């Protein structure tokens, strides 16, 4: 199994541009999570899905952030427009259920200049 | 609401010494407990988990953890630390009433002295 696959690994963009982060979960996992990690705020849960349906998006910072999961093998996190304070490492994780634990991707390091 | 406390932000140990990282949790039902490790520039990796049965669980990389319900703790241990164990360690709690979600602690950074 290739694990959770995120792309791109690094993204540098200018303020105001749209950014799309992508995630392919492990096949058979029915939970998918998006996290953001910064030195100041640590690890923050942004949104998570169960069977492609968003369950909790209370961690999404503001309307500039949106996430979709059109099918069981793909999810996107979009920021439009991006701002410098969005600079962080964004992780995707998937899980087979409450007792399974998470498998994390390698993350996307986003820098907004 | 569930929560996890990792009391130590930063711990330094000498290579070859034993290690114990503390984790205390708050959860209203039977908890599922996890330890993850994050090496620099990497995602988090599951070290071990507890959800039932034997309260002493073994994980990868020679780590173990003990669930103590009376103390609401799930401390991580390793008898002899290697330089490659330097990383950040996260404790997490989930459970059947948590709709599939785990709550993470703030992490403990481990430095290993040669």
mmCIF file of C-alpha atoms in Angstrom:
data_model
loop_
_atom_site.group_PDB
_atom_site.id
_atom_site.type_symbol
_atom_site.label_atom_id
_atom_site.label_comp_id
_atom_site.label_asym_id
_atom_site.label_seq_id
_atom_site.Cartn_x
_atom_site.Cartn_y
_atom_site.Cartn_z
ATOM 1 C CA UNK A 1 0.000 0.000 0.000
ATOM 2 C CA UNK A 2 1.381 3.402 -0.975
ATOM 3 C CA UNK A 3 -0.145 5.058 2.061
ATOM 4 C CA UNK A 4 -1.904 8.414 2.040
ATOM 5 C CA UNK A 5 -0.712 10.439 -0.912
ATOM 6 C CA UNK A 6 -0.692 14.223 -0.856
ATOM 7 C CA UNK A 7 0.206 16.623 -3.608
ATOM 8 C CA UNK A 8 1.976 18.871 -4.070
ATOM 9 C CA UNK A 9 4.677 18.452 -1.394
ATOM 10 C CA UNK A 10 5.544 22.130 -1.558
ATOM 11 C CA UNK A 11 3.556 25.079 -2.830
ATOM 12 C CA UNK A 12 4.651 28.687 -2.993
ATOM 13 C CA UNK A 13 2.025 31.138 -4.117
ATOM 14 C CA UNK A 14 1.315 34.822 -4.058
ATOM 15 C CA UNK A 15 -1.256 36.390 -1.799
ATOM 16 C CA UNK A 16 -4.668 36.409 -3.419
ATOM 17 C CA UNK A 17 -4.109 33.334 -5.543
ATOM 18 C CA UNK A 18 -6.175 30.172 -5.328
ATOM 19 C CA UNK A 19 -4.467 27.119 -3.858
ATOM 20 C CA UNK A 20 -5.676 23.532 -4.169
ATOM 21 C CA UNK A 21 -4.245 20.723 -2.080
ATOM 22 C CA UNK A 22 -4.960 17.122 -2.986
ATOM 23 C CA UNK A 23 -5.205 13.896 -1.055
ATOM 24 C CA UNK A 24 -5.643 10.232 -1.945
ATOM 25 C CA UNK A 25 -6.570 8.168 1.143
ATOM 26 C CA UNK A 26 -5.808 4.528 1.729
ATOM 27 C CA UNK A 27 -8.211 2.286 -0.114
ATOM 28 C CA UNK A 28 -10.932 0.995 2.203
ATOM 29 C CA UNK A 29 -10.560 3.746 4.767
ATOM 30 C CA UNK A 30 -13.858 5.517 5.221
ATOM 31 C CA UNK A 31 -12.652 8.500 7.265
ATOM 32 C CA UNK A 32 -10.587 11.336 5.859
ATOM 33 C CA UNK A 33 -9.179 14.248 7.875
ATOM 34 C CA UNK A 34 -7.536 17.542 6.945
ATOM 35 C CA UNK A 35 -5.162 19.098 9.499
ATOM 36 C CA UNK A 36 -3.044 22.219 9.546
ATOM 37 C CA UNK A 37 0.189 22.433 11.549
ATOM 38 C CA UNK A 38 2.064 25.584 12.527
ATOM 39 C CA UNK A 39 4.591 26.393 15.216
ATOM 40 C CA UNK A 40 2.236 28.856 16.836
ATOM 41 C CA UNK A 41 -1.010 26.863 16.806
ATOM 42 C CA UNK A 42 0.215 23.281 16.663
ATOM 43 C CA UNK A 43 -1.938 20.637 14.983
ATOM 44 C CA UNK A 44 -5.453 21.830 14.116
ATOM 45 C CA UNK A 45 -8.279 19.725 12.696
ATOM 46 C CA UNK A 46 -9.880 21.630 9.831
ATOM 47 C CA UNK A 47 -12.533 19.210 8.564
ATOM 48 C CA UNK A 48 -13.251 15.519 8.343
ATOM 49 C CA UNK A 49 -15.350 13.238 6.184
ATOM 50 C CA UNK A 50 -17.018 9.881 6.733
ATOM 51 C CA UNK A 51 -17.993 7.951 3.617
ATOM 52 C CA UNK A 52 -17.339 11.097 1.552
ATOM 53 C CA UNK A 53 -19.743 13.197 3.650
ATOM 54 C CA UNK A 54 -18.414 16.136 5.698
ATOM 55 C CA UNK A 55 -19.032 15.447 9.372
ATOM 56 C CA UNK A 56 -17.409 18.386 11.135
ATOM 57 C CA UNK A 57 -16.061 21.512 9.465
ATOM 58 C CA UNK A 58 -15.975 23.669 12.580
ATOM 59 C CA UNK A 59 -12.203 23.956 12.327
ATOM 60 C CA UNK A 60 -12.232 25.595 8.907
ATOM 61 C CA UNK A 61 -10.861 29.060 9.636
ATOM 62 C CA UNK A 62 -13.141 31.061 7.390
ATOM 63 C CA UNK A 63 -15.069 31.039 4.153
ATOM 64 C CA UNK A 64 -11.869 31.236 2.137
ATOM 65 C CA UNK A 65 -11.340 27.564 2.948
ATOM 66 C CA UNK A 66 -13.380 24.792 1.354
ATOM 67 C CA UNK A 67 -12.983 21.022 1.119
ATOM 68 C CA UNK A 68 -14.571 18.382 -1.041
ATOM 69 C CA UNK A 69 -14.532 14.634 -1.289
ATOM 70 C CA UNK A 70 -16.177 13.700 -4.598
ATOM 71 C CA UNK A 71 -15.389 10.001 -4.188
ATOM 72 C CA UNK A 72 -13.750 7.569 -1.790
ATOM 73 C CA UNK A 73 -10.315 7.951 -3.329
ATOM 74 C CA UNK A 74 -9.885 11.691 -3.614
ATOM 75 C CA UNK A 75 -10.248 14.871 -1.592
ATOM 76 C CA UNK A 76 -9.268 18.496 -2.093
ATOM 77 C CA UNK A 77 -8.716 21.434 0.225
ATOM 78 C CA UNK A 78 -8.992 24.790 -1.489
ATOM 79 C CA UNK A 79 -8.008 28.231 -0.248
ATOM 80 C CA UNK A 80 -9.323 31.178 -2.232
ATOM 81 C CA UNK A 81 -7.973 33.802 -1.914
ATOM 82 C CA UNK A 82 -4.832 32.787 -0.068
ATOM 83 C CA UNK A 83 -3.207 35.013 2.569
ATOM 84 C CA UNK A 84 0.259 34.932 4.179
ATOM 85 C CA UNK A 85 -1.245 33.703 7.461
ATOM 86 C CA UNK A 86 -2.342 30.537 5.668
ATOM 87 C CA UNK A 87 1.300 29.490 5.430
ATOM 88 C CA UNK A 88 1.558 26.129 7.196
ATOM 89 C CA UNK A 89 1.957 22.425 6.638
ATOM 90 C CA UNK A 90 -1.339 20.809 5.674
ATOM 91 C CA UNK A 91 -1.784 17.122 6.415
ATOM 92 C CA UNK A 92 -4.328 14.684 5.156
ATOM 93 C CA UNK A 93 -4.998 11.513 7.159
ATOM 94 C CA UNK A 94 -7.287 8.547 6.671
ATOM 95 C CA UNK A 95 -8.663 5.934 9.029
ATOM 96 C CA UNK A 96 -10.686 2.737 8.950
ATOM 97 C CA UNK A 97 -12.599 3.626 12.118
ATOM 98 C CA UNK A 98 -12.388 4.727 15.745
ATOM 99 C CA UNK A 99 -10.031 1.993 16.907
ATOM 100 C CA UNK A 100 -7.750 2.025 13.878
ATOM 101 C CA UNK A 101 -5.743 5.165 14.386
ATOM 102 C CA UNK A 102 -4.834 7.481 11.567
ATOM 103 C CA UNK A 103 -2.454 7.120 8.656
ATOM 104 C CA UNK A 104 -1.039 10.513 7.764
ATOM 105 C CA UNK A 105 0.302 11.715 4.464
ATOM 106 C CA UNK A 106 3.653 13.462 4.187
ATOM 107 C CA UNK A 107 1.993 16.859 4.096
ATOM 108 C CA UNK A 108 1.961 19.884 1.826
ATOM 109 C CA UNK A 109 4.115 22.800 2.917
ATOM 110 C CA UNK A 110 2.296 25.942 1.788
ATOM 111 C CA UNK A 111 4.017 29.295 1.672
ATOM 112 C CA UNK A 112 1.984 32.366 0.741
ATOM 113 C CA UNK A 113 4.087 35.423 -0.046
ATOM 114 C CA UNK B 1 -15.709 16.821 26.015
ATOM 115 C CA UNK B 2 -12.581 14.796 25.498
ATOM 116 C CA UNK B 3 -9.119 16.218 26.001
ATOM 117 C CA UNK B 4 -5.490 15.153 26.162
ATOM 118 C CA UNK B 5 -2.738 16.699 28.258
ATOM 119 C CA UNK B 6 0.926 16.112 27.615
ATOM 120 C CA UNK B 7 2.538 17.853 30.590
ATOM 121 C CA UNK B 8 6.055 17.955 29.174
ATOM 122 C CA UNK B 9 6.632 20.261 26.214
ATOM 123 C CA UNK B 10 10.260 19.264 25.837
ATOM 124 C CA UNK B 11 12.307 16.361 27.253
ATOM 125 C CA UNK B 12 16.018 15.688 26.879
ATOM 126 C CA UNK B 13 17.515 12.263 27.548
ATOM 127 C CA UNK B 14 20.914 10.733 26.937
ATOM 128 C CA UNK B 15 21.292 8.034 24.337
ATOM 129 C CA UNK B 16 20.875 4.644 25.970
ATOM 130 C CA UNK B 17 18.828 6.019 28.851
ATOM 131 C CA UNK B 18 15.228 5.051 29.474
ATOM 132 C CA UNK B 19 12.352 7.253 28.403
ATOM 133 C CA UNK B 20 8.867 7.922 29.696
ATOM 134 C CA UNK B 21 6.530 10.442 28.068
ATOM 135 C CA UNK B 22 3.411 11.330 29.990
ATOM 136 C CA UNK B 23 -0.129 11.516 28.684
ATOM 137 C CA UNK B 24 -3.313 12.187 30.612
ATOM 138 C CA UNK B 25 -6.716 12.071 28.997
ATOM 139 C CA UNK B 26 -10.292 12.988 29.731
ATOM 140 C CA UNK B 27 -13.013 10.935 28.069
ATOM 141 C CA UNK B 28 -16.482 10.005 29.236
ATOM 142 C CA UNK B 29 -16.542 6.442 27.940
ATOM 143 C CA UNK B 30 -14.021 3.696 27.262
ATOM 144 C CA UNK B 31 -11.188 5.464 25.480
ATOM 145 C CA UNK B 32 -9.210 4.445 22.456
ATOM 146 C CA UNK B 33 -5.675 5.736 23.001
ATOM 147 C CA UNK B 34 -2.887 6.314 20.540
ATOM 148 C CA UNK B 35 0.706 7.488 20.383
ATOM 149 C CA UNK B 36 2.148 9.004 17.216
ATOM 150 C CA UNK B 37 5.658 10.117 16.329
ATOM 151 C CA UNK B 38 6.579 12.921 13.957
ATOM 152 C CA UNK B 39 10.119 13.210 12.659
ATOM 153 C CA UNK B 40 11.182 16.562 11.182
ATOM 154 C CA UNK B 41 9.610 17.180 7.791
ATOM 155 C CA UNK B 42 7.402 14.119 8.037
ATOM 156 C CA UNK B 43 3.808 13.310 8.785
ATOM 157 C CA UNK B 44 2.719 11.654 12.002
ATOM 158 C CA UNK B 45 3.226 7.899 12.250
ATOM 159 C CA UNK B 46 1.208 5.626 14.520
ATOM 160 C CA UNK B 47 3.460 4.020 17.155
ATOM 161 C CA UNK B 48 0.872 2.018 19.082
ATOM 162 C CA UNK B 49 -2.728 1.959 20.198
ATOM 163 C CA UNK B 50 -4.946 0.679 22.964
ATOM 164 C CA UNK B 51 -8.664 -0.005 22.705
ATOM 165 C CA UNK B 52 -9.260 -3.113 24.795
ATOM 166 C CA UNK B 53 -7.592 -6.066 26.454
ATOM 167 C CA UNK B 54 -4.100 -6.072 27.913
ATOM 168 C CA UNK B 55 -3.328 -2.653 29.352
ATOM 169 C CA UNK B 56 0.344 -2.890 28.351
ATOM 170 C CA UNK B 57 0.640 -2.502 24.619
ATOM 171 C CA UNK B 58 3.672 -2.939 22.435
ATOM 172 C CA UNK B 59 4.347 -0.817 19.404
ATOM 173 C CA UNK B 60 6.860 -0.268 16.688
ATOM 174 C CA UNK B 61 10.454 0.894 17.200
ATOM 175 C CA UNK B 62 10.633 -0.763 20.640
ATOM 176 C CA UNK B 63 8.047 1.477 22.307
ATOM 177 C CA UNK B 64 5.396 0.387 24.775
ATOM 178 C CA UNK B 65 2.616 2.150 26.658
ATOM 179 C CA UNK B 66 0.510 1.312 29.677
ATOM 180 C CA UNK B 67 -3.130 2.239 30.079
ATOM 181 C CA UNK B 68 -4.052 3.091 33.663
ATOM 182 C CA UNK B 69 -7.748 3.792 33.939
ATOM 183 C CA UNK B 70 -7.554 4.882 37.586
ATOM 184 C CA UNK B 71 -5.029 7.569 36.689
ATOM 185 C CA UNK B 72 -6.486 8.449 33.271
ATOM 186 C CA UNK B 73 -3.006 7.989 31.877
ATOM 187 C CA UNK B 74 -1.377 6.349 28.886
ATOM 188 C CA UNK B 75 2.354 6.901 29.264
ATOM 189 C CA UNK B 76 4.819 5.952 26.564
ATOM 190 C CA UNK B 77 8.048 4.164 27.479
ATOM 191 C CA UNK B 78 11.208 2.905 25.898
ATOM 192 C CA UNK B 79 13.968 1.127 27.844
ATOM 193 C CA UNK B 80 16.897 2.476 25.833
ATOM 194 C CA UNK B 81 16.661 5.525 23.622
ATOM 195 C CA UNK B 82 18.493 5.795 20.311
ATOM 196 C CA UNK B 83 19.545 9.048 18.646
ATOM 197 C CA UNK B 84 17.034 8.334 15.877
ATOM 198 C CA UNK B 85 14.192 8.578 18.408
ATOM 199 C CA UNK B 86 14.586 12.363 18.517
ATOM 200 C CA UNK B 87 11.218 13.623 17.287
ATOM 201 C CA UNK B 88 7.904 15.021 18.444
ATOM 202 C CA UNK B 89 5.463 12.645 20.099
ATOM 203 C CA UNK B 90 1.713 13.072 20.185
ATOM 204 C CA UNK B 91 -0.820 11.303 22.375
ATOM 205 C CA UNK B 92 -4.420 11.078 21.149
ATOM 206 C CA UNK B 93 -7.765 9.860 22.480
ATOM 207 C CA UNK B 94 -10.807 8.664 20.572
ATOM 208 C CA UNK B 95 -13.668 6.302 21.189
ATOM 209 C CA UNK B 96 -16.968 4.895 20.073
ATOM 210 C CA UNK B 97 -18.801 8.092 21.031
ATOM 211 C CA UNK B 98 -16.419 10.327 19.132
ATOM 212 C CA UNK B 99 -17.801 9.841 15.618
ATOM 213 C CA UNK B 100 -14.490 8.565 14.298
ATOM 214 C CA UNK B 101 -12.438 11.534 15.441
ATOM 215 C CA UNK B 102 -9.388 11.566 17.741
ATOM 216 C CA UNK B 103 -8.349 14.483 19.928
ATOM 217 C CA UNK B 104 -4.617 15.141 19.977
ATOM 218 C CA UNK B 105 -2.385 16.512 22.692
ATOM 219 C CA UNK B 106 -0.008 19.389 22.026
ATOM 220 C CA UNK B 107 2.985 17.086 21.684
ATOM 221 C CA UNK B 108 6.281 16.485 23.483
ATOM 222 C CA UNK B 109 9.558 17.173 21.725
ATOM 223 C CA UNK B 110 12.278 14.645 22.532
ATOM 224 C CA UNK B 111 15.939 15.598 22.236
ATOM 225 C CA UNK B 112 18.540 12.827 22.540
ATOM 226 C CA UNK B 113 22.008 13.751 23.812
ATOM 227 C CA UNK B 114 24.964 11.723 22.539
#
